[in-house]
């Protein structure tokens, strides 16, 4: 078993045993579901909106080259510097070079999963730069030296008491455990950091090919400040973020807010089309946009699963996933967790190492149903299973199915197997989940249903 | 070859195989041409907005209440002036920030307080110390209870986000029904030379990062007040 699998199993066993945490997460996500359903209900037709969103992203992804060229030409025309990075290493080097050239000391960041993907903070800190996460949830997990628990709600696993203790220890300032007080501590700490920071770093939610804009969605106003005060701004974004038209945002912004957080609109949706322009009061003098591939083109090459590049990172599939709810975000050990993470991680980091994620699913399909851009998530999990066993078949599995095939195809063998099963099942109770039990891994947490006395065939034959 | 060429090359290579259409679970389709933009009917799917101006103001007011943003529909400039004065006294404003503009000028000057104008550049520390920002806007959106500001029309990027109270002064005609109308308005007003920042503000700054409990004023303004006449 690879260490990725055993780590996953170990963490999953630990987290599913933590009943307090599970209850806590369940309560939070139930609150989300109520508000999401209310907001979905306000749409005249959520289903038509989903289909249109899926088609729009389909168009964007299936003409990615032309859209990217248009985006970049428009951005460059207004003085933005665009960089292309094939992998994480190149992206880190590009960003480190900008920061070094600017003789920067401190960098203020607003939330960007792409920066987690390339482990940017670590690379910057190693070179002696100070990096401050300004999104409250990210700030909290940064203080804990931890990865975000959830792509939208990074600190959802922590209680107010834990956060108070953390602030007391790290900042020496925590008047009480009230979320209001704690938020104000972070606000105070951050204000001066904004004014002092040399570089503002952001991610991007949508990139508009038609007008050359990058749209950033946030609730706190930290990305707005990040893009307003520092002299240099850097935006790191995956190449798949494009949308063809400016007006597409009229649909995508409320859909992202509804699916992601049960809000009608996120508080700030801001479109940037350049650094400070002539006649404008403020804004960065320089804006660098780094476009990241990092194996997204490999996902693109898999036509069957290409639609997973449509993901707008709303987090809806995580919120409804029974596996995510119970094993939690950190168990995955990936940048993107939950159903979408299980689908794309094998493409981004290697199928054989990460195929176990496709099995960590009940295939209930809740993710596919929740996805605002209709990504066929649970079918992709099945396809990953198929691909993994096709490229590296397991000897025992093949043997088992071969034997099963022989037995099931021959009525006499089948009859014999039934009889043996009927006779030996009582013995199974005696050895259940002990070392003697060949199906221990399975029976440890499950009961085998008793085999009925009469098979369907017998019943059919004997019926009156 | 540059990285740009490498990446675009890989994209073109990958796209030689076509992908199934969304929501079909189907076989790959050879060609798909989008006759019109799939989002062009967005208005028919987004939350309903009534046709009359009164209904739209009603909806705007209800949305503002949900968002915990202040909203007052006033009769004329005198009422605007009186309302502003009341807020300024209640919150003990001692200095405010604003920008060039006929309406913002009227509103900010009416208080007799020192006013920091951001248009021609400003000191960030001084802006940070202001008690409120008074700005105009490009549009009010009935469907969401939001306002649209830009770096060109409302005094730059920081004015509408740094001070703790953001007061928007607007005229009734600035109300648009829904998001598609707001995007159409921006396109008509600015394309192709857009301001470097366009922001849709929907309620005061907020966070739910601690136990998903709503707290206003995470980084941006704790209060957003929209005064319309
Ligand atoms: S896969 Fe769909 S539901 Fe999941 S995060 Fe992406 S867009 Fe949201």
XYZ file of C-alpha atoms and ligand atoms in Angstrom:
701
model
C 0.000 0.000 0.000
C 1.430 3.395 -0.915
C 1.946 5.889 1.888
C -0.714 8.141 0.339
C -3.316 5.421 0.868
C -2.230 4.453 4.350
C -2.041 8.132 5.405
C -5.513 8.662 4.066
C -6.894 5.641 5.899
C -5.198 6.557 9.123
C -6.471 10.133 9.089
C -9.935 9.063 7.997
C -10.167 6.573 10.879
C -9.059 9.245 13.325
C -11.451 11.921 12.048
C -14.486 9.686 11.756
C -13.884 8.725 15.377
C -14.043 12.373 16.463
C -17.754 12.624 17.102
C -17.594 16.154 18.428
C -15.942 17.436 15.243
C -18.370 15.523 13.038
C -21.325 16.996 14.875
C -19.799 20.461 14.628
C -19.230 20.184 10.876
C -22.665 18.711 10.323
C -24.333 21.620 12.130
C -22.376 24.158 10.083
C -23.216 22.474 6.810
C -26.862 22.077 7.695
C -27.015 25.856 8.132
C -25.450 26.190 4.698
C -28.010 23.857 3.147
C -30.938 25.818 4.509
C -29.719 29.127 3.126
C -28.622 27.587 -0.169
C -32.052 26.049 -0.709
C -33.709 29.348 0.060
C -31.504 31.153 -2.480
C -31.927 28.468 -5.115
C -35.660 28.752 -4.592
C -35.489 32.465 -5.373
C -34.220 31.704 -8.880
C -36.979 31.501 -11.463
C -35.212 28.466 -12.877
C -32.085 27.204 -11.188
C -31.973 24.214 -13.547
C -31.973 26.339 -16.704
C -29.342 28.554 -15.143
C -27.185 25.484 -14.438
C -27.500 24.246 -17.995
C -26.548 27.663 -19.368
C -23.607 27.914 -16.977
C -22.431 24.446 -17.998
C -22.693 25.333 -21.696
C -20.887 28.613 -21.183
C -17.975 26.936 -19.427
C -18.033 24.195 -22.073
C -17.616 26.825 -24.741
C -14.851 28.520 -22.770
C -12.883 25.331 -22.095
C -13.321 23.856 -25.553
C -11.947 27.018 -27.155
C -9.479 27.713 -24.405
C -6.645 28.755 -26.739
C -8.558 31.533 -28.481
C -10.100 32.789 -25.260
C -6.727 32.925 -23.527
C -5.189 34.794 -26.444
C -7.961 37.354 -26.390
C -7.736 37.723 -22.606
C -4.003 38.234 -22.660
C -4.035 40.673 -25.582
C -6.605 42.820 -23.799
C -4.765 42.690 -20.497
C -1.450 43.602 -22.088
C -2.987 46.454 -24.055
C -3.691 48.208 -20.763
C -0.277 47.721 -19.267
C -0.685 44.445 -17.404
C 2.284 42.088 -17.481
C 1.215 38.541 -18.232
C 3.402 35.531 -17.371
C 2.857 31.896 -18.319
C 3.856 29.045 -16.024
C 3.787 25.410 -17.117
C 4.272 24.066 -13.620
C 4.430 25.019 -9.952
C 8.176 25.546 -9.980
C 8.010 28.051 -12.843
C 5.166 29.912 -11.159
C 7.144 30.180 -7.921
C 10.221 31.403 -9.786
C 8.253 34.064 -11.659
C 6.689 35.354 -8.461
C 9.941 35.238 -6.498
C 11.638 37.233 -9.240
C 8.991 39.959 -9.187
C 9.128 40.196 -5.417
C 12.919 40.310 -5.415
C 13.090 42.899 -8.211
C 10.727 45.111 -6.265
C 12.920 44.755 -3.175
C 9.762 43.907 -1.316
C 9.666 42.944 2.319
C 6.086 42.152 3.060
C 3.400 40.606 0.924
C -0.274 40.736 1.752
C -2.390 37.991 0.260
C -6.050 37.480 -0.326
C -7.395 33.966 -0.660
C -6.038 31.937 -3.575
C -6.197 28.150 -3.789
C -3.671 28.281 -6.637
C -1.102 29.585 -4.184
C -1.748 26.554 -1.959
C -1.350 24.441 -5.072
C 2.160 25.747 -5.744
C 3.112 26.039 -2.051
C 3.883 29.695 -2.514
C 3.960 30.853 1.101
C 6.624 28.342 1.966
C 8.767 29.388 -1.016
C 8.459 33.078 -0.134
C 9.127 32.616 3.557
C 12.150 30.490 2.828
C 13.633 33.457 0.982
C 12.950 35.728 3.940
C 9.777 37.483 2.836
C 6.911 38.070 5.231
C 3.618 36.718 3.935
C 0.322 37.667 5.526
C -2.936 35.937 4.670
C -5.650 38.566 4.955
C -8.799 36.468 4.564
C -9.869 35.800 8.162
C -10.198 32.044 7.738
C -6.871 31.806 5.923
C -5.228 34.027 8.530
C -6.418 31.661 11.253
C -5.106 28.530 9.553
C -1.864 30.334 8.707
C -1.357 31.091 12.406
C -1.895 27.390 13.063
C 0.558 26.401 10.284
C -2.189 24.338 8.757
C -3.717 23.882 5.317
C -7.247 25.206 4.748
C -9.903 22.706 5.826
C -12.284 23.643 3.021
C -11.724 25.567 -0.221
C -14.352 28.170 0.706
C -14.487 27.975 4.529
C -10.836 27.450 5.496
C -11.318 27.482 9.280
C -14.693 25.807 9.586
C -13.273 23.022 11.768
C -12.284 25.371 14.590
C -14.436 26.527 17.484
C -14.440 30.072 18.774
C -12.600 28.912 21.891
C -9.815 27.404 19.857
C -9.539 30.620 17.854
C -9.497 32.749 21.010
C -6.676 30.641 22.441
C -4.808 30.873 19.152
C -5.096 34.671 19.014
C -4.068 34.941 22.650
C -0.991 32.849 22.017
C 0.066 34.259 18.632
C -1.150 37.862 18.768
C -1.439 38.440 22.513
C -4.863 39.901 21.911
C -8.182 38.120 22.455
C -10.730 40.045 24.506
C -13.312 37.240 24.461
C -14.434 34.258 22.452
C -17.145 36.163 20.599
C -16.779 35.967 16.807
C -17.351 39.736 16.675
C -14.460 40.513 19.041
C -12.134 38.045 17.363
C -12.910 39.405 13.910
C -12.147 42.917 15.127
C -8.759 41.770 16.442
C -7.895 40.498 12.964
C -9.208 43.702 11.400
C -6.998 45.835 13.639
C -3.904 43.712 13.052
C -4.436 43.743 9.311
C -5.126 47.433 8.743
C -1.546 48.568 9.245
C -0.183 45.545 7.400
C -2.117 46.662 4.348
C -0.649 50.098 4.456
C 2.881 48.769 4.877
C 2.755 45.908 2.371
C 4.813 46.293 -0.808
C 3.033 43.594 -2.754
C -0.616 42.610 -2.936
C -1.258 39.040 -4.021
C -4.612 37.677 -5.200
C -6.194 34.739 -6.974
C -8.941 35.072 -9.553
C -12.418 33.590 -9.923
C -13.217 34.424 -13.521
C -11.218 35.845 -16.421
C -13.238 37.582 -19.110
C -11.861 36.947 -22.581
C -13.991 39.595 -24.254
C -12.869 42.536 -22.121
C -9.607 41.342 -20.553
C -10.725 41.419 -16.938
C -10.154 39.289 -13.895
C -13.061 39.040 -11.521
C -12.510 38.404 -7.816
C -15.289 37.308 -5.480
C -15.042 37.850 -1.719
C -17.061 38.841 1.332
C -14.595 40.581 3.579
C -13.150 43.348 1.412
C -9.630 42.042 1.928
C -9.080 41.388 -1.774
C -10.348 44.901 -2.556
C -7.760 46.339 -0.162
C -5.068 44.019 -1.520
C -5.724 45.335 -5.018
C -5.934 48.970 -3.905
C -3.077 49.827 -1.576
C 0.217 48.039 -2.405
C 2.315 49.440 -5.263
C 2.595 46.090 -7.021
C -0.138 43.554 -7.507
C 0.319 39.911 -8.480
C -2.532 37.640 -9.514
C -2.051 33.892 -9.866
C -4.762 32.037 -11.709
C -5.342 28.704 -13.428
C -5.710 28.866 -17.213
C -9.174 27.311 -16.976
C -10.780 30.333 -15.323
C -11.922 31.980 -18.544
C -15.442 33.019 -19.417
C -16.164 34.256 -22.932
C -18.210 37.386 -22.239
C -18.466 40.206 -19.698
C -22.230 39.675 -19.478
C -21.742 36.008 -18.511
C -20.923 37.313 -15.051
C -24.546 38.379 -14.619
C -25.313 34.675 -14.300
C -22.106 33.297 -12.796
C -21.767 35.740 -9.897
C -25.140 34.976 -8.284
C -24.736 31.262 -9.034
C -21.339 31.108 -7.366
C -22.721 32.902 -4.307
C -25.784 30.671 -4.109
C -24.040 27.348 -4.634
C -21.012 28.277 -2.566
C -22.419 29.952 0.505
C -26.185 30.267 0.154
C -25.882 33.997 -0.471
C -27.785 35.924 -3.176
C -24.550 37.702 -4.103
C -21.148 37.665 -2.500
C -20.412 41.008 -0.867
C -17.711 42.182 -3.286
C -17.470 41.077 -6.905
C -14.745 43.128 -8.502
C -13.461 43.153 -12.056
C -9.910 44.335 -12.670
C -8.730 45.234 -16.138
C -5.350 46.790 -15.503
C -3.029 48.576 -13.104
C -3.842 52.174 -12.182
C -4.841 54.007 -15.361
C -4.160 57.622 -16.277
C -6.491 59.894 -14.345
C -7.285 57.321 -11.649
C -6.729 58.149 -7.995
C -4.905 55.041 -6.844
C -4.224 51.384 -7.502
C -1.017 49.449 -8.172
C 1.558 50.866 -10.559
C 2.279 47.389 -11.822
C 0.032 44.400 -12.206
C 1.450 40.968 -12.942
C -0.883 38.165 -13.942
C 0.565 34.651 -13.767
C -1.343 32.030 -15.753
C -0.810 28.558 -14.359
C -1.044 25.295 -16.277
C 0.361 22.773 -13.759
C -1.102 19.754 -15.620
C -4.436 21.330 -16.364
C -3.663 20.659 -20.041
C -3.467 16.955 -19.204
C -6.945 17.098 -17.805
C -7.945 18.959 -20.955
C -6.569 16.129 -23.063
C -8.922 13.662 -21.364
C -12.080 14.511 -23.314
C -14.179 12.302 -21.059
C -13.300 14.301 -17.951
C -12.565 17.653 -19.581
C -15.652 19.161 -17.990
C -13.950 19.024 -14.599
C -12.007 22.099 -15.774
C -15.319 23.968 -15.664
C -15.120 23.944 -11.872
C -15.684 27.390 -10.386
C -14.456 26.218 -6.940
C -17.714 26.991 -5.224
C -17.320 24.137 -2.746
C -20.922 22.946 -3.115
C -19.850 19.379 -3.847
C -17.774 19.273 -0.655
C -20.644 20.565 1.429
C -23.050 17.839 0.372
C -20.579 14.954 0.244
C -21.148 12.316 2.958
C -17.475 11.364 2.792
C -16.200 14.926 3.152
C -18.599 15.546 6.024
C -17.212 12.611 7.946
C -13.527 12.430 7.083
C -13.048 16.195 6.812
C -10.884 18.330 4.567
C -7.446 17.556 5.942
C -7.768 13.802 5.478
C -7.509 14.086 1.711
C -3.971 15.436 1.858
C -4.648 17.369 -1.356
C -5.039 21.047 -2.278
C -8.553 20.469 -3.560
C -10.558 18.146 -1.361
C -14.030 16.643 -1.590
C -15.523 15.172 -4.754
C -13.884 17.592 -7.172
C -10.515 17.057 -5.493
C -10.944 13.291 -5.777
C -11.660 13.667 -9.487
C -8.850 16.030 -10.441
C -6.039 15.100 -8.042
C -5.258 11.801 -9.829
C -4.788 13.853 -13.023
C -2.719 16.542 -11.336
C -0.539 14.307 -9.167
C -0.625 10.797 -10.619
C -3.369 8.216 -10.962
C -1.793 5.295 -9.105
C -0.882 7.351 -6.037
C -4.270 8.988 -5.736
C -6.685 6.401 -7.081
C -7.840 5.585 -3.534
C -9.729 8.887 -3.531
C -12.069 7.515 -6.201
C -12.946 4.673 -3.864
C -13.599 7.027 -0.970
C -17.057 7.628 -2.338
C -20.501 6.196 -1.871
C -21.287 7.153 -5.490
C -24.506 8.686 -4.222
C -24.275 11.432 -6.826
C -25.057 14.272 -4.422
C -22.005 16.129 -5.746
C -23.124 15.960 -9.373
C -26.535 17.228 -8.403
C -25.099 20.119 -6.372
C -22.612 21.284 -8.986
C -23.697 24.597 -10.537
C -21.814 23.853 -13.766
C -23.041 20.259 -14.030
C -19.718 18.473 -13.811
C -20.349 14.750 -13.998
C -18.422 14.200 -10.774
C -19.503 10.770 -9.618
C -19.172 9.277 -13.079
C -15.652 10.653 -13.227
C -14.880 8.840 -9.981
C -15.991 5.623 -11.656
C -13.893 6.409 -14.717
C -10.855 6.968 -12.515
C -11.441 3.571 -10.901
C -11.702 1.996 -14.333
C -8.587 3.743 -15.610
C -6.603 2.858 -12.518
C -7.389 -0.847 -12.717
C -6.895 -0.919 -16.487
C -3.430 0.572 -16.238
C -2.366 -1.472 -13.209
C -4.678 -4.440 -12.705
C -4.606 -6.236 -9.366
C -3.748 -9.926 -9.676
C -5.985 -11.012 -6.800
C -8.926 -8.998 -7.971
C -8.695 -10.498 -11.424
C -8.368 -13.990 -10.013
C -11.361 -13.453 -7.755
C -13.552 -12.235 -10.588
C -12.405 -15.069 -12.817
C -13.418 -17.632 -10.184
C -16.661 -15.836 -9.567
C -17.368 -15.942 -13.296
C -16.822 -19.677 -13.441
C -19.029 -20.345 -10.400
C -21.788 -17.995 -11.425
C -21.971 -19.403 -14.942
C -22.385 -22.998 -13.889
C -25.667 -23.863 -12.059
C -24.100 -26.800 -10.233
C -21.223 -24.773 -8.854
C -23.595 -22.008 -7.912
C -25.827 -24.453 -6.058
C -22.815 -25.809 -4.198
C -21.582 -22.336 -3.301
C -24.980 -21.484 -1.890
C -25.012 -24.560 0.250
C -21.513 -23.932 1.545
C -22.380 -20.335 2.307
C -25.519 -21.392 4.114
C -23.673 -23.888 6.232
C -20.650 -21.772 7.054
C -22.259 -18.421 7.677
C -22.925 -19.098 11.385
C -19.189 -19.752 11.763
C -18.451 -16.323 10.343
C -20.021 -14.710 13.413
C -17.498 -16.471 15.574
C -14.498 -15.130 13.701
C -16.048 -11.811 12.574
C -13.401 -9.110 12.261
C -10.750 -11.279 13.914
C -7.468 -12.186 12.263
C -9.013 -15.400 10.956
C -11.659 -13.561 8.985
C -10.583 -13.227 5.340
C -12.960 -10.269 4.833
C -11.838 -8.524 8.013
C -11.424 -5.054 6.515
C -15.009 -5.155 5.411
C -16.669 -6.945 8.322
C -14.950 -4.831 10.984
C -17.570 -2.131 10.639
C -20.353 -4.049 8.915
C -22.625 -7.027 9.459
C -23.104 -9.552 6.723
C -26.853 -9.939 6.175
C -27.963 -13.538 6.868
C -28.294 -15.660 3.763
C -31.962 -16.529 3.258
C -33.045 -20.164 3.606
C -34.726 -20.124 0.252
C -33.190 -18.612 -2.862
C -35.239 -16.578 -5.304
C -35.032 -19.394 -7.805
C -36.403 -21.937 -5.344
C -39.127 -19.544 -4.321
C -40.080 -18.992 -7.951
C -40.181 -22.666 -8.662
C -42.246 -23.519 -5.553
C -44.682 -20.634 -5.657
C -48.326 -21.571 -5.942
C 9.911 28.195 -27.437
C 8.343 30.418 -24.852
C 6.158 29.014 -22.093
C 3.247 30.763 -23.729
C 3.757 28.762 -26.906
C 4.262 25.555 -24.931
C 1.022 25.958 -23.051
C -1.022 27.056 -26.046
C 0.496 24.170 -28.021
C -0.575 21.655 -25.388
C -4.060 23.174 -25.332
C -4.436 22.920 -29.109
C -3.180 19.370 -29.097
C -5.628 18.411 -26.332
C -8.569 20.046 -28.081
C -8.124 17.933 -31.200
C -10.409 15.435 -29.514
C -13.836 16.889 -28.896
C -15.672 16.512 -25.614
C -19.232 15.455 -24.858
C -21.702 18.263 -24.313
C -22.502 19.107 -20.708
C -25.377 17.328 -19.013
C -25.573 14.587 -21.650
C -23.317 11.840 -20.193
C -23.081 11.233 -23.909
C -20.745 10.240 -26.643
C -18.281 12.793 -27.930
C -19.907 15.165 -30.398
C -17.934 16.261 -33.391
C -18.892 19.894 -33.599
C -20.917 22.215 -31.519
C -21.617 25.745 -32.539
C -23.160 28.098 -30.064
C -25.707 30.111 -31.998
C -26.234 32.652 -29.249
C -24.615 33.082 -25.893
C -26.039 30.524 -23.456
C -26.363 33.228 -20.817
C -28.368 35.628 -22.985
C -31.588 34.492 -21.323
C -30.238 34.920 -17.807
C -33.017 37.361 -16.961
C -35.597 34.580 -17.293
C -33.842 32.387 -14.705
C -32.496 34.825 -12.129
C -34.696 35.895 -9.181
C -37.823 37.694 -10.315
C -37.954 41.497 -10.343
C -41.248 43.369 -10.705
C -41.788 45.642 -13.718
C -42.788 48.891 -11.959
C -40.291 51.292 -10.421
C -42.153 51.171 -7.092
C -41.916 47.379 -7.002
C -38.223 47.605 -7.815
C -37.560 50.082 -5.013
C -39.524 47.838 -2.670
C -37.373 44.896 -3.636
C -34.204 46.967 -3.303
C -35.255 48.049 0.190
C -36.047 44.460 1.240
C -32.715 43.236 -0.090
C -30.869 45.995 1.777
C -32.645 45.017 4.992
C -31.570 41.371 4.490
C -28.010 42.478 3.845
C -27.998 44.807 6.867
C -27.303 47.803 4.641
C -29.047 51.103 5.401
C -31.347 52.449 2.711
C -33.487 55.566 2.618
C -35.565 56.882 -0.223
C -35.689 60.649 0.207
C -37.829 63.359 -1.366
C -35.172 65.878 -2.364
C -31.719 67.309 -1.719
C -32.817 69.062 1.461
C -33.819 65.754 2.959
C -30.547 64.253 1.836
C -28.668 67.020 3.578
C -30.696 66.641 6.784
C -30.286 62.854 6.833
C -26.546 63.091 6.354
C -26.285 65.646 9.131
C -28.185 63.324 11.451
C -25.867 60.405 10.727
C -22.778 62.606 11.110
C -23.912 63.810 14.528
C -24.963 60.381 15.731
C -21.625 58.858 14.736
C -19.597 61.931 15.751
C -17.829 62.225 12.409
C -14.919 64.625 12.492
C -13.525 64.147 8.991
C -14.782 62.510 5.873
C -13.504 61.503 2.459
C -15.145 61.939 -0.899
C -14.466 62.515 -4.582
C -15.184 64.987 -7.384
C -18.715 64.833 -8.658
C -21.704 67.085 -8.602
C -23.746 65.025 -6.147
C -20.853 63.844 -3.982
C -19.631 67.413 -3.782
C -23.022 68.652 -2.628
C -23.322 65.870 -0.048
C -19.826 66.068 1.400
C -19.730 69.877 1.547
C -23.139 70.044 3.237
C -21.715 68.839 6.541
C -19.174 71.605 7.070
C -16.509 69.016 8.033
C -12.997 68.723 6.602
C -13.205 66.653 3.415
C -10.385 64.608 1.915
C -10.772 64.336 -1.861
C -9.059 61.278 -3.289
C -9.193 62.014 -7.027
C -5.793 63.620 -7.418
C -3.916 61.264 -5.116
C -4.011 61.241 -1.318
C -2.239 60.077 1.809
C -3.368 56.564 2.761
C -2.932 57.120 6.496
C -5.129 60.221 6.231
C -7.817 58.273 4.383
C -7.622 55.522 6.980
C -8.407 58.082 9.681
C -11.570 59.339 7.987
C -14.837 58.385 9.708
C -16.775 57.906 6.502
C -16.610 57.998 2.735
C -19.358 59.677 0.765
C -19.462 58.578 -2.852
C -21.703 58.425 -5.863
C -22.292 55.159 -7.728
C -22.861 53.914 -11.266
C -26.017 51.967 -10.501
C -28.251 50.501 -7.828
C -29.489 46.966 -8.536
C -33.009 46.077 -7.369
C -32.488 42.331 -7.786
C -29.581 42.114 -5.349
C -29.723 45.282 -3.236
C -26.249 46.091 -4.525
C -24.436 49.176 -5.787
C -21.853 49.445 -8.548
C -18.767 51.635 -8.119
C -15.669 52.037 -10.288
C -12.154 53.371 -9.958
C -12.980 56.152 -12.427
C -16.397 57.357 -11.302
C -16.095 57.052 -7.525
C -12.694 58.311 -6.453
C -10.397 55.340 -7.005
C -10.100 51.906 -5.488
C -9.587 52.551 -1.765
C -12.216 55.210 -1.072
C -15.102 52.759 -1.237
C -13.414 50.107 0.916
C -11.087 51.683 3.517
C -13.215 54.024 5.695
C -15.494 52.295 8.248
C -18.736 53.775 6.928
C -19.515 54.010 3.210
C -22.364 56.346 2.322
C -23.618 56.136 -1.255
C -25.643 59.033 -2.604
C -27.711 58.220 -5.671
C -30.492 59.505 -7.846
C -33.690 57.521 -8.399
C -32.969 57.091 -12.099
C -29.856 55.120 -11.209
C -31.866 52.081 -10.131
C -31.684 49.209 -12.619
C -33.848 46.109 -12.412
C -31.346 43.267 -12.454
C -27.793 42.075 -12.977
C -28.044 41.730 -16.792
C -29.227 45.362 -16.913
C -26.295 46.457 -14.752
C -23.778 44.738 -17.024
C -25.455 46.195 -20.111
C -25.275 49.658 -18.539
C -21.563 49.316 -17.791
C -20.900 48.107 -21.306
C -22.786 51.011 -22.814
C -21.145 53.565 -20.562
C -17.530 52.403 -20.794
C -16.728 49.826 -23.511
C -14.044 49.425 -24.711
C -12.232 51.713 -22.263
C -13.308 50.295 -18.896
C -12.152 51.705 -15.561
C -9.374 49.507 -14.137
C -11.701 48.431 -11.322
C -15.447 47.822 -11.351
C -16.928 46.600 -8.094
C -20.376 45.227 -7.346
C -20.887 45.902 -3.643
C -23.698 43.921 -2.041
C -24.034 44.919 1.591
C -21.390 45.906 4.144
C -18.197 43.827 4.460
C -18.833 40.541 6.249
C -17.330 37.255 7.332
C -18.623 33.974 8.658
C -15.222 32.409 9.172
C -15.692 31.869 12.902
C -18.319 29.180 13.423
C -20.181 30.557 10.399
C -21.570 33.361 12.550
C -22.097 36.574 10.613
C -19.858 39.483 11.626
C -19.974 42.780 9.751
C -16.906 44.838 8.968
C -14.315 42.122 8.455
C -11.922 44.322 6.470
C -14.101 46.703 4.515
C -16.774 49.095 5.829
C -18.834 47.955 8.815
C -21.659 50.104 7.570
C -23.064 50.761 4.156
C -25.758 53.402 3.813
C -27.526 54.166 0.554
C -29.318 57.494 0.342
C -31.396 57.916 -2.767
C -33.613 60.787 -3.834
S -17.010 20.668 -8.975
Fe -18.876 21.883 -9.152
S -19.748 21.848 -7.072
Fe -17.618 21.166 -6.865
S -16.473 23.043 -6.385
Fe -16.408 22.770 -8.626
S -18.117 23.978 -9.405
Fe -18.480 23.691 -7.211
